[in-house]
Structure formats: C-alpha cells, structure tokens
Coordinates of C-alpha atoms in Angstrom, one line a residue:
Chain D
M1 CA 122.0 101.9 -315.0
D2 CA 120.7 99.0 -313.0
R3 CA 123.5 99.6 -310.6
H4 CA 123.3 103.0 -309.9
L5 CA 119.9 102.5 -308.9
L6 CA 120.6 99.7 -307.1
A7 CA 123.3 102.0 -305.0
R8 CA 121.1 104.3 -304.8
V9 CA 118.7 102.1 -302.9
F10 CA 121.3 100.6 -300.6
A11 CA 122.2 104.2 -299.4
C12 CA 118.6 105.4 -298.7
V13 CA 118.1 101.5 -296.3
T14 CA 121.9 102.8 -295.0
L15 CA 121.0 106.2 -293.8
F16 CA 117.2 105.1 -293.2
F17 CA 118.9 102.7 -290.7
S18 CA 121.4 105.1 -289.0
V19 CA 118.8 107.7 -288.7
A20 CA 116.4 105.5 -287.0
V21 CA 119.5 104.6 -284.7
Q22 CA 119.9 108.4 -284.1
A23 CA 116.5 108.9 -283.4
A24 CA 114.1 111.9 -284.1
S25 CA 116.3 114.5 -284.3
L26 CA 116.3 115.3 -288.5
E27 CA 113.2 116.0 -289.1
T28 CA 114.1 116.6 -292.8
V29 CA 115.5 113.8 -294.9
V30 CA 115.0 114.2 -298.2
I31 CA 118.3 112.4 -299.4
D32 CA 116.2 109.7 -302.0
K33 CA 116.1 112.9 -304.1
G34 CA 119.2 112.8 -304.9
G35 CA 121.0 111.5 -308.3
V36 CA 118.7 111.3 -310.8
N37 CA 115.7 113.1 -308.7
Q38 CA 118.1 116.6 -308.5
I39 CA 116.3 119.2 -306.9
K40 CA 115.6 122.3 -308.9
I41 CA 116.3 125.6 -308.1
G42 CA 116.5 128.6 -309.4
V43 CA 120.2 130.6 -307.6
V44 CA 119.3 134.0 -309.1
P45 CA 121.7 136.5 -309.7
M46 CA 121.9 138.7 -306.8
K47 CA 121.6 142.8 -306.7
M48 CA 125.1 144.4 -306.1
D49 CA 125.8 147.4 -304.2
P50 CA 128.3 149.3 -306.7
S51 CA 130.5 149.2 -304.8
L52 CA 130.9 145.5 -304.9
A53 CA 130.9 145.7 -309.1
T54 CA 134.1 143.9 -309.4
M55 CA 133.3 141.2 -307.0
V56 CA 132.3 137.5 -308.8
D57 CA 128.1 137.4 -308.1
P58 CA 127.8 134.9 -304.9
S59 CA 124.8 133.5 -306.6
E60 CA 127.7 132.1 -309.5
I61 CA 129.0 130.6 -306.7
I62 CA 126.4 129.4 -304.7
T63 CA 125.2 127.5 -307.8
N64 CA 128.3 125.7 -308.7
D65 CA 128.4 124.2 -305.3
L66 CA 124.9 123.3 -305.0
R67 CA 125.7 121.6 -308.7
F68 CA 128.8 119.9 -307.6
S69 CA 126.8 118.1 -304.6
G70 CA 124.9 116.4 -307.3
Q71 CA 121.9 116.4 -305.5
F72 CA 120.7 120.2 -307.5
A73 CA 120.2 121.1 -311.0
P74 CA 120.0 124.5 -310.4
I75 CA 118.0 126.6 -313.6
S76 CA 120.2 128.3 -315.8
R77 CA 119.9 131.9 -315.5
D78 CA 119.4 132.1 -319.1
N79 CA 116.6 130.2 -318.3
M80 CA 114.9 132.6 -315.9
L81 CA 111.8 134.4 -316.4
S82 CA 112.1 137.3 -313.7
M83 CA 115.6 137.6 -311.3
P84 CA 114.1 138.8 -308.1
S85 CA 116.4 140.0 -305.1
S86 CA 114.0 140.5 -302.3
P87 CA 110.8 138.2 -301.3
A88 CA 108.1 140.8 -302.6
E89 CA 109.3 140.7 -306.2
I90 CA 109.2 136.6 -306.4
I91 CA 106.4 135.7 -309.1
A92 CA 106.0 131.8 -308.2
R93 CA 104.1 131.1 -311.8
D94 CA 107.6 132.2 -313.4
W95 CA 109.3 129.2 -311.3
R96 CA 106.6 126.8 -311.5
I97 CA 106.7 126.3 -315.2
L98 CA 110.0 125.9 -315.2
G99 CA 109.8 122.6 -312.4
A100 CA 111.7 124.4 -309.7
E101 CA 111.3 123.7 -305.9
Y102 CA 113.3 126.7 -304.5
V103 CA 114.3 129.3 -305.4
A104 CA 117.0 131.7 -303.9
I105 CA 117.4 135.5 -304.1
G106 CA 119.8 138.3 -302.2
S107 CA 121.2 141.1 -302.1
A108 CA 124.9 141.5 -301.6
M109 CA 126.5 145.1 -299.9
R110 CA 129.4 146.7 -298.1
E111 CA 128.3 147.6 -294.5
P112 CA 129.4 150.8 -292.7
T113 CA 132.1 148.8 -291.1
G114 CA 134.1 147.9 -294.3
Q115 CA 132.6 144.1 -294.1
V116 CA 130.6 143.2 -297.0
S117 CA 127.5 140.7 -296.5
V118 CA 124.7 138.6 -298.7
T119 CA 121.6 138.7 -297.3
F120 CA 119.4 136.2 -299.1
H121 CA 116.3 134.5 -298.6
L122 CA 115.0 130.7 -299.9
Y123 CA 111.8 130.4 -301.0
D124 CA 109.7 126.6 -301.3
V125 CA 107.8 126.7 -305.1
P126 CA 105.6 124.2 -304.3
G127 CA 104.7 125.3 -300.7
Q128 CA 104.4 128.8 -301.9
K129 CA 106.5 130.2 -298.7
Q130 CA 109.5 131.9 -297.4
V131 CA 111.4 129.1 -295.5
M132 CA 114.7 131.0 -294.3
T133 CA 116.1 134.4 -294.8
Q134 CA 119.9 134.9 -293.7
K135 CA 122.6 137.6 -293.3
V136 CA 126.1 136.3 -294.0
S137 CA 129.1 138.8 -293.6
G138 CA 133.0 138.8 -293.2
R139 CA 135.9 141.1 -294.9
A140 CA 136.0 141.5 -298.2
D141 CA 138.7 139.2 -298.9
Q142 CA 136.5 136.3 -297.3
W143 CA 133.9 137.0 -300.3
R144 CA 134.2 133.3 -301.3
D145 CA 134.0 131.8 -298.2
I146 CA 130.7 134.2 -297.6
A147 CA 129.1 132.4 -300.9
H148 CA 130.4 129.2 -299.9
R149 CA 128.3 130.0 -296.3
V150 CA 125.3 130.3 -298.0
S151 CA 125.7 126.9 -299.8
D152 CA 126.2 125.0 -296.9
L153 CA 123.1 126.9 -295.2
V154 CA 120.8 126.4 -298.2
Y155 CA 122.4 122.9 -299.0
E156 CA 120.9 122.0 -295.3
K157 CA 117.5 123.3 -295.3
I158 CA 116.5 121.6 -298.2
T159 CA 118.3 118.0 -297.6
G160 CA 118.2 117.9 -293.6
V161 CA 122.2 117.5 -293.8
R162 CA 125.0 119.9 -293.3
G163 CA 126.5 121.3 -296.2
A164 CA 130.3 120.8 -296.4
F165 CA 131.1 123.9 -299.2
S166 CA 132.6 125.7 -296.2
T167 CA 135.9 123.1 -296.5
R168 CA 138.8 122.6 -298.2
I169 CA 141.0 120.3 -300.2
A170 CA 144.4 119.5 -299.6
Y171 CA 146.4 117.3 -302.6
V172 CA 149.8 116.7 -304.2
L173 CA 150.6 118.5 -307.7
V174 CA 153.2 117.5 -309.4
Q175 CA 154.8 119.3 -312.1
N176 CA 156.8 117.8 -314.9
A177 CA 155.6 114.3 -313.0
G178 CA 158.3 111.1 -314.3
T179 CA 160.9 113.7 -315.6
S180 CA 164.5 114.8 -313.5
R181 CA 162.5 118.2 -313.4
A182 CA 159.7 116.6 -310.7
R183 CA 158.1 119.1 -308.4
Y184 CA 156.1 118.3 -305.8
A185 CA 153.8 120.3 -304.1
I186 CA 151.1 120.6 -301.2
E187 CA 148.1 122.5 -302.1
V188 CA 144.8 123.1 -299.8
S189 CA 141.9 124.6 -302.1
D190 CA 138.6 125.3 -301.7
I191 CA 136.8 122.5 -302.4
D192 CA 135.8 124.3 -306.1
G193 CA 139.3 124.3 -306.9
E194 CA 139.6 128.0 -306.0
R195 CA 142.4 130.2 -303.8
P196 CA 144.8 127.1 -304.2
R197 CA 147.7 128.1 -302.4
T198 CA 151.1 126.1 -302.4
I199 CA 152.2 125.1 -298.5
F200 CA 155.4 123.4 -299.1
S201 CA 156.9 122.1 -302.3
S202 CA 160.2 120.2 -303.1
S203 CA 162.1 118.4 -305.6
E204 CA 161.5 114.9 -303.7
P205 CA 158.6 113.4 -303.9
L206 CA 155.7 114.1 -301.3
M207 CA 152.5 111.8 -300.5
S208 CA 149.8 111.1 -297.8
V209 CA 148.5 114.1 -297.2
S210 CA 145.8 114.2 -294.2
W211 CA 144.2 116.9 -292.4
S212 CA 143.8 116.9 -288.2
P213 CA 140.2 117.0 -286.7
D214 CA 140.6 120.5 -285.9
G215 CA 141.4 121.2 -290.1
R216 CA 144.6 123.4 -288.7
R217 CA 147.4 121.2 -289.3
V218 CA 148.0 118.3 -292.1
A219 CA 150.4 115.6 -291.8
Y220 CA 152.2 114.4 -295.3
V221 CA 155.4 112.1 -295.9
S222 CA 157.8 113.9 -297.3
F223 CA 160.9 112.6 -299.3
E224 CA 162.8 115.8 -298.6
T225 CA 166.1 114.2 -297.4
R226 CA 165.7 111.2 -299.8
R227 CA 164.0 109.0 -297.2
P228 CA 160.4 109.1 -295.9
S229 CA 159.4 111.4 -292.9
I230 CA 156.4 112.1 -291.5
V231 CA 155.6 115.9 -291.4
I232 CA 153.2 117.5 -289.7
Q233 CA 152.5 121.2 -290.9
D234 CA 150.4 124.2 -289.7
V235 CA 147.6 124.7 -292.5
R236 CA 147.7 128.9 -291.8
T237 CA 151.6 129.5 -290.2
L238 CA 153.4 127.1 -292.5
A239 CA 155.4 126.1 -290.0
R240 CA 156.5 122.5 -290.2
E241 CA 157.6 120.1 -287.9
R242 CA 159.4 116.7 -288.7
I243 CA 158.1 113.5 -286.3
S244 CA 159.1 110.6 -287.6
S245 CA 162.1 109.6 -289.7
F246 CA 163.1 106.5 -288.3
T247 CA 165.5 103.9 -290.7
G248 CA 162.4 102.5 -293.3
I249 CA 159.3 103.7 -294.3
N250 CA 157.4 106.2 -292.1
S251 CA 154.6 106.7 -293.9
A252 CA 150.4 106.9 -293.9
P253 CA 150.6 109.3 -290.9
Q254 CA 146.1 109.7 -290.0
F255 CA 145.3 111.7 -286.6
S256 CA 142.6 110.0 -284.5
P257 CA 139.8 112.1 -284.1
D258 CA 140.2 113.5 -281.2
G259 CA 143.6 114.8 -282.7
R260 CA 146.0 113.3 -279.8
Q261 CA 147.5 110.4 -281.7
L262 CA 148.5 110.2 -285.5
A263 CA 148.6 106.4 -286.8
M264 CA 151.4 106.2 -289.2
V265 CA 153.1 103.2 -291.0
L266 CA 156.9 102.6 -289.7
S267 CA 159.0 99.7 -291.6
R268 CA 161.9 99.8 -288.5
D269 CA 161.4 96.4 -286.9
G270 CA 161.7 94.6 -290.2
N271 CA 158.9 95.5 -292.5
P272 CA 155.9 97.9 -292.4
E273 CA 153.5 97.4 -289.1
I274 CA 151.0 100.2 -288.0
Y275 CA 151.6 102.1 -285.0
L276 CA 150.3 104.9 -282.9
M277 CA 152.3 108.1 -282.0
N278 CA 150.9 110.2 -278.8
L279 CA 151.6 113.5 -280.1
S280 CA 151.8 115.0 -276.9
D281 CA 155.3 112.9 -275.6
R282 CA 155.8 111.1 -279.1
T283 CA 155.7 107.6 -277.9
L284 CA 155.1 104.7 -279.7
R285 CA 152.7 101.9 -279.7
R286 CA 152.9 99.0 -282.2
L287 CA 149.5 97.7 -283.2
T288 CA 150.1 95.0 -286.1
R289 CA 152.6 92.2 -285.5
N290 CA 153.0 90.4 -288.8
P291 CA 155.8 89.7 -291.6
A292 CA 153.0 90.9 -294.5
I293 CA 152.9 93.7 -295.3
D294 CA 150.6 95.8 -293.3
T295 CA 149.4 99.7 -294.3
E296 CA 146.9 102.6 -295.2
P297 CA 145.7 102.6 -291.1
A298 CA 142.0 105.2 -290.8
W299 CA 140.5 105.3 -288.3
A300 CA 136.6 104.5 -287.5
P301 CA 135.3 107.8 -286.3
D302 CA 134.3 106.8 -283.0
G303 CA 138.5 106.2 -282.6
R304 CA 138.2 102.9 -281.0
R305 CA 139.2 100.9 -284.0
L306 CA 141.4 101.0 -287.2
I307 CA 141.5 99.9 -290.7
F308 CA 144.1 98.9 -292.5
T309 CA 145.7 97.2 -295.7
S310 CA 147.3 93.7 -295.4
D311 CA 148.7 91.1 -297.6
R312 CA 148.7 88.7 -294.8
G313 CA 146.1 86.6 -296.4
G314 CA 148.5 86.9 -299.8
K315 CA 146.6 89.8 -301.3
P316 CA 145.6 92.9 -300.3
Q317 CA 142.6 93.1 -297.9
I318 CA 141.3 95.5 -295.4
Y319 CA 141.6 94.5 -292.1
G320 CA 139.7 96.0 -289.0
L321 CA 141.6 96.3 -285.6
E322 CA 139.9 97.0 -282.1
L323 CA 142.0 99.1 -279.8
S324 CA 140.8 97.9 -276.2
T325 CA 141.9 94.6 -277.6
N326 CA 143.8 94.6 -280.3
L327 CA 141.9 92.2 -281.9
E328 CA 142.2 91.7 -286.3
E329 CA 139.2 90.5 -288.2
R330 CA 139.2 90.9 -292.1
L331 CA 136.6 93.1 -293.5
T332 CA 136.9 93.0 -297.2
F333 CA 136.0 89.8 -299.1
H334 CA 134.9 90.1 -303.1
G335 CA 138.2 90.8 -305.0
D336 CA 141.7 89.8 -304.9
Y337 CA 142.5 93.6 -304.1
N338 CA 140.7 95.6 -301.8
A339 CA 143.0 98.9 -300.4
R340 CA 143.5 102.4 -298.9
G341 CA 140.1 102.1 -296.7
R342 CA 137.9 104.9 -295.1
M343 CA 135.1 104.1 -293.1
L344 CA 131.9 106.4 -293.1
D345 CA 130.5 107.6 -290.1
D346 CA 127.9 104.4 -290.7
G347 CA 130.7 102.1 -290.6
N348 CA 130.2 101.0 -293.9
L349 CA 133.5 101.3 -295.9
V350 CA 135.5 103.0 -299.2
F351 CA 138.3 101.9 -300.4
V352 CA 140.0 101.5 -304.0
H353 CA 138.8 97.8 -305.5
R354 CA 140.3 95.6 -308.5
S355 CA 138.5 93.9 -311.0
A356 CA 139.4 92.5 -314.0
G357 CA 142.8 94.6 -313.4
I358 CA 141.0 97.7 -312.9
F359 CA 141.1 99.8 -310.1
H360 CA 137.9 101.4 -308.9
I361 CA 136.9 103.1 -306.1
A362 CA 134.0 100.8 -304.2
W363 CA 131.5 101.2 -301.6
Q364 CA 130.8 98.6 -299.3
D365 CA 127.9 98.0 -296.9
M366 CA 129.3 95.9 -294.2
L367 CA 126.1 94.9 -292.9
R368 CA 124.6 93.0 -295.8
D369 CA 128.4 91.7 -296.9
R370 CA 127.5 93.5 -300.7
V371 CA 130.2 95.9 -303.0
V372 CA 129.0 98.4 -304.9
V373 CA 131.3 100.2 -307.6
L374 CA 131.3 103.5 -307.7
T375 CA 133.7 104.6 -310.1
R376 CA 134.2 103.8 -313.6
T377 CA 137.3 105.2 -314.6
N378 CA 140.8 102.9 -314.2
L379 CA 143.8 104.1 -311.8
D380 CA 141.2 105.4 -309.6
E381 CA 142.7 105.6 -306.2
S382 CA 142.7 108.1 -302.7
P383 CA 139.5 108.4 -301.8
S384 CA 138.4 110.8 -299.2
V385 CA 135.0 111.5 -298.1
A386 CA 133.5 114.5 -297.2
P387 CA 132.7 115.4 -293.9
N388 CA 128.8 115.2 -294.5
G389 CA 129.5 111.8 -295.9
A390 CA 127.8 112.9 -299.2
M391 CA 130.3 112.7 -301.0
L392 CA 134.0 112.0 -302.1
M393 CA 136.9 112.6 -303.8
Y394 CA 139.0 110.6 -305.7
A395 CA 142.0 110.7 -308.0
T396 CA 142.5 109.0 -311.5
Q397 CA 143.7 109.7 -315.0
A398 CA 142.3 111.5 -318.0
R399 CA 144.3 111.7 -321.2
G400 CA 147.7 110.8 -319.3
K401 CA 147.2 113.3 -316.6
G402 CA 146.4 113.3 -313.0
I403 CA 143.2 114.5 -312.4
L404 CA 140.8 114.3 -309.5
G405 CA 136.8 113.2 -309.3
V406 CA 134.0 114.0 -307.2
V407 CA 131.1 110.8 -306.8
S408 CA 128.1 111.1 -304.6
I409 CA 128.2 108.2 -301.8
D410 CA 125.2 106.6 -303.6
G411 CA 127.6 106.7 -307.0
S412 CA 125.0 108.4 -309.3
V413 CA 126.8 111.8 -309.8
K414 CA 130.5 111.7 -310.9
Y415 CA 132.7 114.6 -312.2
E416 CA 135.9 115.6 -312.7
L417 CA 137.3 118.6 -311.1
P418 CA 139.2 121.1 -314.1
S419 CA 143.1 120.0 -313.1
S420 CA 145.4 123.2 -312.9
S421 CA 148.8 122.1 -314.7
G422 CA 150.0 119.4 -313.7
D423 CA 149.2 115.3 -312.3
V424 CA 146.7 116.1 -309.3
R425 CA 146.8 113.5 -307.0
E426 CA 145.9 112.1 -303.0
P427 CA 143.3 114.7 -302.6
A428 CA 142.2 115.1 -298.4
W429 CA 138.7 116.6 -297.7
S430 CA 138.9 118.5 -295.1
P431 CA 136.9 118.3 -291.8
F432 CA 134.2 121.3 -290.9
L433 CA 135.7 124.1 -291.0
D434 CA 134.2 128.0 -290.3
P435 CA 136.4 130.5 -292.0
L436 CA 134.1 132.9 -291.2
S437 CA 134.9 133.0 -287.3
G438 CA 138.7 132.1 -288.2
R439 CA 138.6 128.4 -288.7
Chain W
M1 CA 192.5 99.6 -323.3
F2 CA 196.4 98.6 -322.4
K3 CA 196.7 102.0 -321.6
E4 CA 193.9 102.1 -318.7
R5 CA 195.1 99.0 -317.6
L6 CA 198.7 100.0 -316.8
T7 CA 197.4 103.3 -315.3
S8 CA 194.8 101.6 -313.1
L9 CA 198.5 99.5 -312.3
I10 CA 200.1 102.2 -311.4
A11 CA 197.3 103.5 -309.2
I12 CA 196.9 100.5 -307.7
A13 CA 200.9 100.6 -306.3
L14 CA 200.7 104.6 -305.4
V15 CA 197.8 103.2 -303.1
G16 CA 199.4 100.8 -301.4
L17 CA 202.7 103.0 -301.2
V18 CA 200.4 105.4 -299.4
L19 CA 199.2 103.5 -297.4
T20 CA 202.3 101.8 -296.2
G21 CA 203.9 105.2 -295.7
C22 CA 201.1 106.1 -293.3
A23 CA 200.8 103.3 -291.7
G24 CA 203.0 103.9 -288.7
K25 CA 201.0 107.5 -288.0
K26 CA 198.2 105.8 -288.0
T27 CA 195.4 106.7 -284.9
P28 CA 193.6 104.2 -284.1
P29 CA 190.4 103.3 -285.2
A30 CA 187.1 104.6 -283.9
T31 CA 185.1 101.8 -281.8
T32 CA 182.2 100.7 -283.9
D33 CA 178.4 100.4 -282.6
D34 CA 179.0 96.8 -282.4
G35 CA 181.9 97.6 -279.3
N36 CA 185.1 95.8 -281.8
T37 CA 188.0 98.2 -283.1
G38 CA 188.1 97.1 -286.8
A39 CA 191.7 97.5 -286.0
A40 CA 193.3 93.9 -287.5
T41 CA 190.4 93.7 -289.9
T42 CA 190.0 96.4 -291.5
P43 CA 193.5 98.0 -293.5
A44 CA 190.6 98.3 -296.6
E45 CA 188.9 100.6 -294.6
A46 CA 191.2 103.0 -297.6
A47 CA 189.8 104.1 -301.0
P48 CA 188.1 101.4 -303.2
A49 CA 190.8 99.9 -305.7
P50 CA 190.2 101.7 -308.8
A51 CA 189.7 98.8 -311.4
D52 CA 186.1 98.6 -309.6
F53 CA 184.7 101.8 -309.9
G54 CA 185.0 103.8 -312.9
A55 CA 185.1 108.4 -312.3
D56 CA 181.5 108.3 -311.4
G57 CA 181.9 106.1 -308.1
Q58 CA 179.7 103.7 -309.9
P59 CA 181.1 100.1 -310.2
I60 CA 182.9 98.6 -313.3
D61 CA 182.0 95.7 -314.8
P62 CA 185.3 93.3 -315.1
R63 CA 183.5 91.3 -317.7
T64 CA 183.3 94.2 -320.3
G65 CA 184.9 97.0 -318.6
G66 CA 182.2 99.3 -319.0
P67 CA 179.8 100.5 -316.0
L68 CA 177.8 97.4 -314.3
N69 CA 174.3 97.3 -314.3
R70 CA 172.9 98.2 -311.9
T71 CA 168.7 98.2 -311.9
F72 CA 166.4 95.2 -311.5
Y73 CA 163.6 94.4 -312.7
F74 CA 160.6 93.1 -311.2
D75 CA 157.2 91.2 -312.8
Y76 CA 154.1 93.0 -311.6
D77 CA 152.8 92.7 -307.6
K78 CA 156.4 90.9 -307.4
S79 CA 159.9 91.2 -305.3
D80 CA 161.5 88.3 -306.7
I81 CA 164.9 88.8 -308.2
N82 CA 164.6 87.8 -311.4
P83 CA 167.4 85.0 -312.4
S84 CA 168.5 86.4 -315.2
D85 CA 170.1 89.4 -312.6
I86 CA 172.0 86.7 -310.6
A87 CA 175.3 87.1 -312.1
V88 CA 175.4 90.8 -312.3
L89 CA 174.2 90.6 -308.4
E90 CA 177.0 88.2 -307.7
I91 CA 179.8 90.5 -309.0
H92 CA 177.7 93.4 -306.7
A93 CA 178.0 91.3 -303.8
Q94 CA 181.9 90.7 -304.7
L95 CA 182.7 94.3 -305.2
L96 CA 181.2 95.3 -301.8
N97 CA 182.9 92.8 -299.9
R98 CA 186.5 93.9 -302.0
N99 CA 185.7 97.3 -301.1
T100 CA 184.1 97.4 -297.5
G101 CA 184.5 101.2 -297.4
K102 CA 182.0 101.6 -300.0
S103 CA 178.6 101.5 -299.2
V104 CA 175.4 101.6 -301.5
V105 CA 172.0 103.1 -301.5
I106 CA 169.3 100.3 -302.7
E107 CA 166.3 102.1 -304.5
G108 CA 163.1 99.9 -304.3
H109 CA 160.2 101.4 -306.9
C110 CA 156.3 100.2 -308.3
D111 CA 154.6 100.9 -311.3
E112 CA 151.3 103.2 -310.6
R113 CA 149.0 99.5 -310.5
G114 CA 147.5 99.7 -307.1
T115 CA 147.7 101.9 -304.1
R116 CA 150.2 104.4 -303.2
E117 CA 151.0 103.2 -299.7
Y118 CA 151.1 99.8 -300.5
N119 CA 153.1 100.0 -302.9
L120 CA 155.8 102.0 -300.7
A121 CA 156.0 99.1 -298.7
L122 CA 156.0 97.0 -302.1
G123 CA 159.1 99.1 -303.0
E124 CA 160.9 98.3 -300.0
R125 CA 160.0 94.5 -300.3
R126 CA 162.2 95.2 -303.6
A127 CA 164.7 97.1 -302.3
N128 CA 165.1 94.0 -299.5
A129 CA 164.8 91.7 -301.3
I130 CA 168.2 92.6 -303.3
K131 CA 169.8 93.9 -300.2
S132 CA 169.0 90.4 -298.4
F133 CA 170.7 89.2 -301.7
L134 CA 173.9 90.8 -300.9
T135 CA 173.9 90.5 -297.1
A136 CA 173.8 86.4 -297.9
A137 CA 177.1 86.9 -300.4
G138 CA 178.7 88.0 -297.5
V139 CA 178.4 91.9 -297.8
S140 CA 178.2 93.6 -294.2
A141 CA 174.4 95.0 -294.1
S142 CA 175.8 98.1 -292.6
Q143 CA 177.0 98.6 -296.3
I144 CA 173.8 98.5 -297.5
E145 CA 170.9 100.9 -297.0
S146 CA 167.3 100.1 -299.1
V147 CA 164.7 103.4 -299.5
S148 CA 161.6 102.8 -301.3
Y149 CA 159.9 105.6 -303.8
G150 CA 157.3 103.2 -304.4
E151 CA 155.3 104.5 -307.5
E152 CA 156.1 108.0 -306.7
R153 CA 160.0 108.5 -309.0
P154 CA 158.6 106.6 -312.2
E155 CA 161.6 106.2 -314.8
N156 CA 159.0 106.4 -317.7
P157 CA 155.9 108.6 -316.7
G158 CA 153.7 106.6 -319.2
H159 CA 150.4 104.7 -318.3
D160 CA 150.9 101.2 -320.2
D161 CA 152.4 97.8 -319.9
S162 CA 155.8 99.2 -321.4
A163 CA 156.3 101.6 -319.7
W164 CA 154.8 99.9 -315.8
S165 CA 157.8 97.0 -317.1
K166 CA 160.7 99.8 -317.0
N167 CA 158.7 101.4 -313.8
R168 CA 159.1 98.4 -311.7
R169 CA 162.5 98.4 -310.5
A170 CA 165.5 98.7 -307.9
I171 CA 168.2 100.6 -308.8
A172 CA 172.0 100.1 -306.9
T173 CA 173.8 103.2 -306.3
Y174 CA 177.0 103.3 -304.7
R175 CA 178.6 106.3 -302.8

C-alpha cells in the first residue's frame, strides 16, 4: 500500500516536472485523481435507432474503456436512478447522490448516407454544466472504432491527456506451446482484445513484434526458415518482406521514431551486437563493439539515443547509447537483472527487473535514481507503454498460461486481460491511430 | 549383434568398391570458398561409414551400439559445458572428423526465466560453447551450424525447476 502511494507521488512529481518544462499548454492535469482516487462517471446506455438494435450499445464499450484506464470508476447501470439520453433529461440530483463527477449520455443513429453515428454529451455534475457535445460517425463496420473514439474524447476532456483507446495491440499467440504441435501467430486486436486478427502464423517460433511509428507495419522475428530472421509486414495488406537473415541472430527489431531506421540485433560478427538498418537502402551501421551480449535496443522518443541490455558487467543491465557520439552509459544499478527497457516520453524507464529470483516490471525515475516495482506476479516480461504514457501492458503467467496484464504507469491499477485459447505473450502497444479516417 | 557387425562390414566393403570403381570417372572437385581444391584431402567426401550413423542419420555410440547422446544440459544463466558431457562430445568430434561430409546443427535453448531476447542471445552462447568444443577438437567450422531458439521451444512446457532444467539445453542434429 505504502509503495503504491509512493509510486503515485513519484508519478505526480514527474508529471509536474514534465508539464512545467513543456510550458503551460495543458490547462487540466487531473492525474492526482488516478488510482484509488478514481473519477466516478456514469456512462448511460444510449438511445439506439431501431435499425441499430443488433449492435452492441456503445456505452458498454466506453464504460469498459474508461474502467480499463484505471483512472475511472464507472457507475454500474443497475445503480443508475435515471437514464437520460439528451441534456434536458439530466437530473443532477440523481447523479450527485451516487457521487458521480461526470455523466456521459448520447444516442446512436443511422445517417441518410448509410453511415452510423453517435452523438454524445458530457455533463459535469458538481459544476452543473455540459462540458462537451460531439458527434462521431463512420461506417457500420467501424462501430467499435466510433465507441473508442468517444472514449478518447471523454478521457482527454476530463484528464487533459490524449486518450489511447483507438489504438491496437500486436502480440504473439501460441497454441500447444511446448509440444511438437506448437503453432505461433502474430495477432493484432483492439486494446480490449476485441476484433483479433491473425496476420501471420507458423509452426516455427515468432517473437519480438513491434510497430512502425505510423502504425501501418509491424516488424517481428520469424523462425520460419528454421533460423531467426526479421520480417516487416503491412498490417492491412498483409504483404511481408524479410529484411534481415544474416548468419546467427537477427532479432529485436525496433523502428526509429521517424520510421526511417530499424534498430536490431545481429550476431553475424560473432556475438550479439546492436545495429541500425537504414530502411531505404538497407545499409547497416554497427553501434556496439563488445564481447558481451548486447541486445534489446529501444529508442528514446527523440530518436537521438538508444537504450539496450548488456551483460558486459557480468549481469544483464540497461545501458544508454548516444547516437551522435556512440558514448555508452550504464543506466540501471538496482538489482542483478534489469533488461528489455523501454523509455517513456519523460525520459524515465520501464523494464524487467529481477528481485529475489522473481521477475517483475519496474519503473525507474532517472532524476532520482529510484526504482519502483509495478507488478506483483512472477515471470512478468515484455512491458509496452501506451502512446499516451498512462498505462503499460506486459506478459505474465496465470494458472500456467501466458496472459497479458495491464498496469497504470504509477502501479496503482492492474488488470489481467482475458486470454483467448493458448498462450499470449509479447504485447506491443501501437502508436496513436485514427481508424475513422483510415489509419 | 554379430549379424549387425557383419552387415556393416559388407556395407563398408561395398562402399569401398564403389569408390574405387568410380575414381577414374570422377569430375574435378568444385573449388571451395577459400580457393583450395580439396582434391588430395577429401576422398572422404563420400557416404559416411555406416557404423558411425544409424538409419535416421544420427550418430551411434561406439561404446554401446545405441544412439549417441545429442542433448547437453546447462545450469541457469550459464553456458559452460557440463564436465560429464565431455566424453560424449569427444566422440561427436571424432565422428565429424572421420565423416567430413556430415554436418551438424547445434540448437541452443533456454528456460523461460529472463527476457526473450536476452535468452535468444544466451541460447546462442550455449550452442556456440558446443561448437567451440568441437572445433577445438579439430572439427571444421563449416561442418557446424549453431542456431538459437532462446526460450521459444521448451522441451517441457511446465513452469518449475524440473521443467526448467530440461529446457536449458543444446541439441546436436546431424544431416
């Protein structure tokens, strides 16, 4: 409990600093309401056009999204005293009694063009005023995209942080793991696990999936030739291209923030080293020169630095590498196993941290050299941060199966994602997407 | 036992005959990567001596007549060869030295603890430890390929010490 509180305090302090540095562009910063101080909101069932009766009520999707963020406590519809669908029908007292801070209401319609739309209103209960009215429309097959978009808008209006509910996750799904019938797949789904789609499957292992910054392609490692090679695949056309199959390891692909380069690990010169591949002409630049294992590169948001894992000091630790100077610097010092780091927009790190033989996801405050363990289970790995920095997804084990977990970046809220059949591992959170305008 | 040995002897004799018979018609051997023509040194580019390998192409242990052990286990987060595997690895080296037309793939594997990419590197280290032992014993590096699967292909899908100890391994597969 104390640790949670501590973590939250640190997160707030960090956010305060980053906001201060970024000047006063953000008017509302409600991050101190995260975790146990969740925002109570009523998302009222929507008034549905009869022609849309077979569709899932968008309010269900929005409720799930907001709950999933960890920052909201949606009110159960069973407890709602009234179910308004237009601003005039809102009775403020009905929501004050429930302690609601916000009420979201709306209606779903079919447009003459054949498109479907959701018109929604956000009402501030203590302030007794409507704070947002918006209409979101799209094709009927974009129903869930429309609902996620409403979630994004509500989330941003209330927290001041861009919502990430319209994003996707890519992950590795393994059926019959550990048997001769093992089947590996790269899946892409909504962040709530809905609409999963297999983009590639193989009887040989697949691993290390990551997104291009435009969200159109993924890179991953495939053993389909019985050797590891790096493949880039278009998520929509499913076109695949093998871009690296040197002798030895070809792995850990990570697109640079500008999408022009791919950081990767090759052992073609004898042992694993970090390389950059220029994607336009496929030229390689070797970054590390060390007889130890150097692996798991990840980009700093500015694209000028990389972090990576190395056991050059005897045990795996995370190092930073400045691209302009090639200068390397050790970044982690707490514990004897810190690996597979990812850098947040504020320069802090999340990574896999072993303490007393147990593997957890940890967060490190670089300014204060302080490590906070975010997860409680064992064999936690592969942290992937949402593009808005508010949550991270990771892989863990539950009841002998690989599943995905979600934790808020301050460690105060944790969820397990219901797993489909098989073992789910290595989640990769996409960048911001805009599916309603074709991205 | 006696019958098998007799069959082997006949087979060796037959291979010998075939080799001698073909010697005159043999086309010049192809130039190898390093520019040498292996003409003088590689009459053994022929089929391996049958006694060394079973019907599945995998090696036979001369001490027992049964399959030669091809799996080598490792300690947690280590890539040191277990001393008790050395005798068997020496036999592998002898077989490969005697049958230069045979090659072997060494797969390196890890248990699930630790990150996947780090384990991919660790698995390569294990495979390379076996490869180094064999090359130090005179085997040509061109006969050996090492491939790491990291923790992606466990032998035992369990999540405890006994499963993990089975998963930290290198496997030699001849082809």
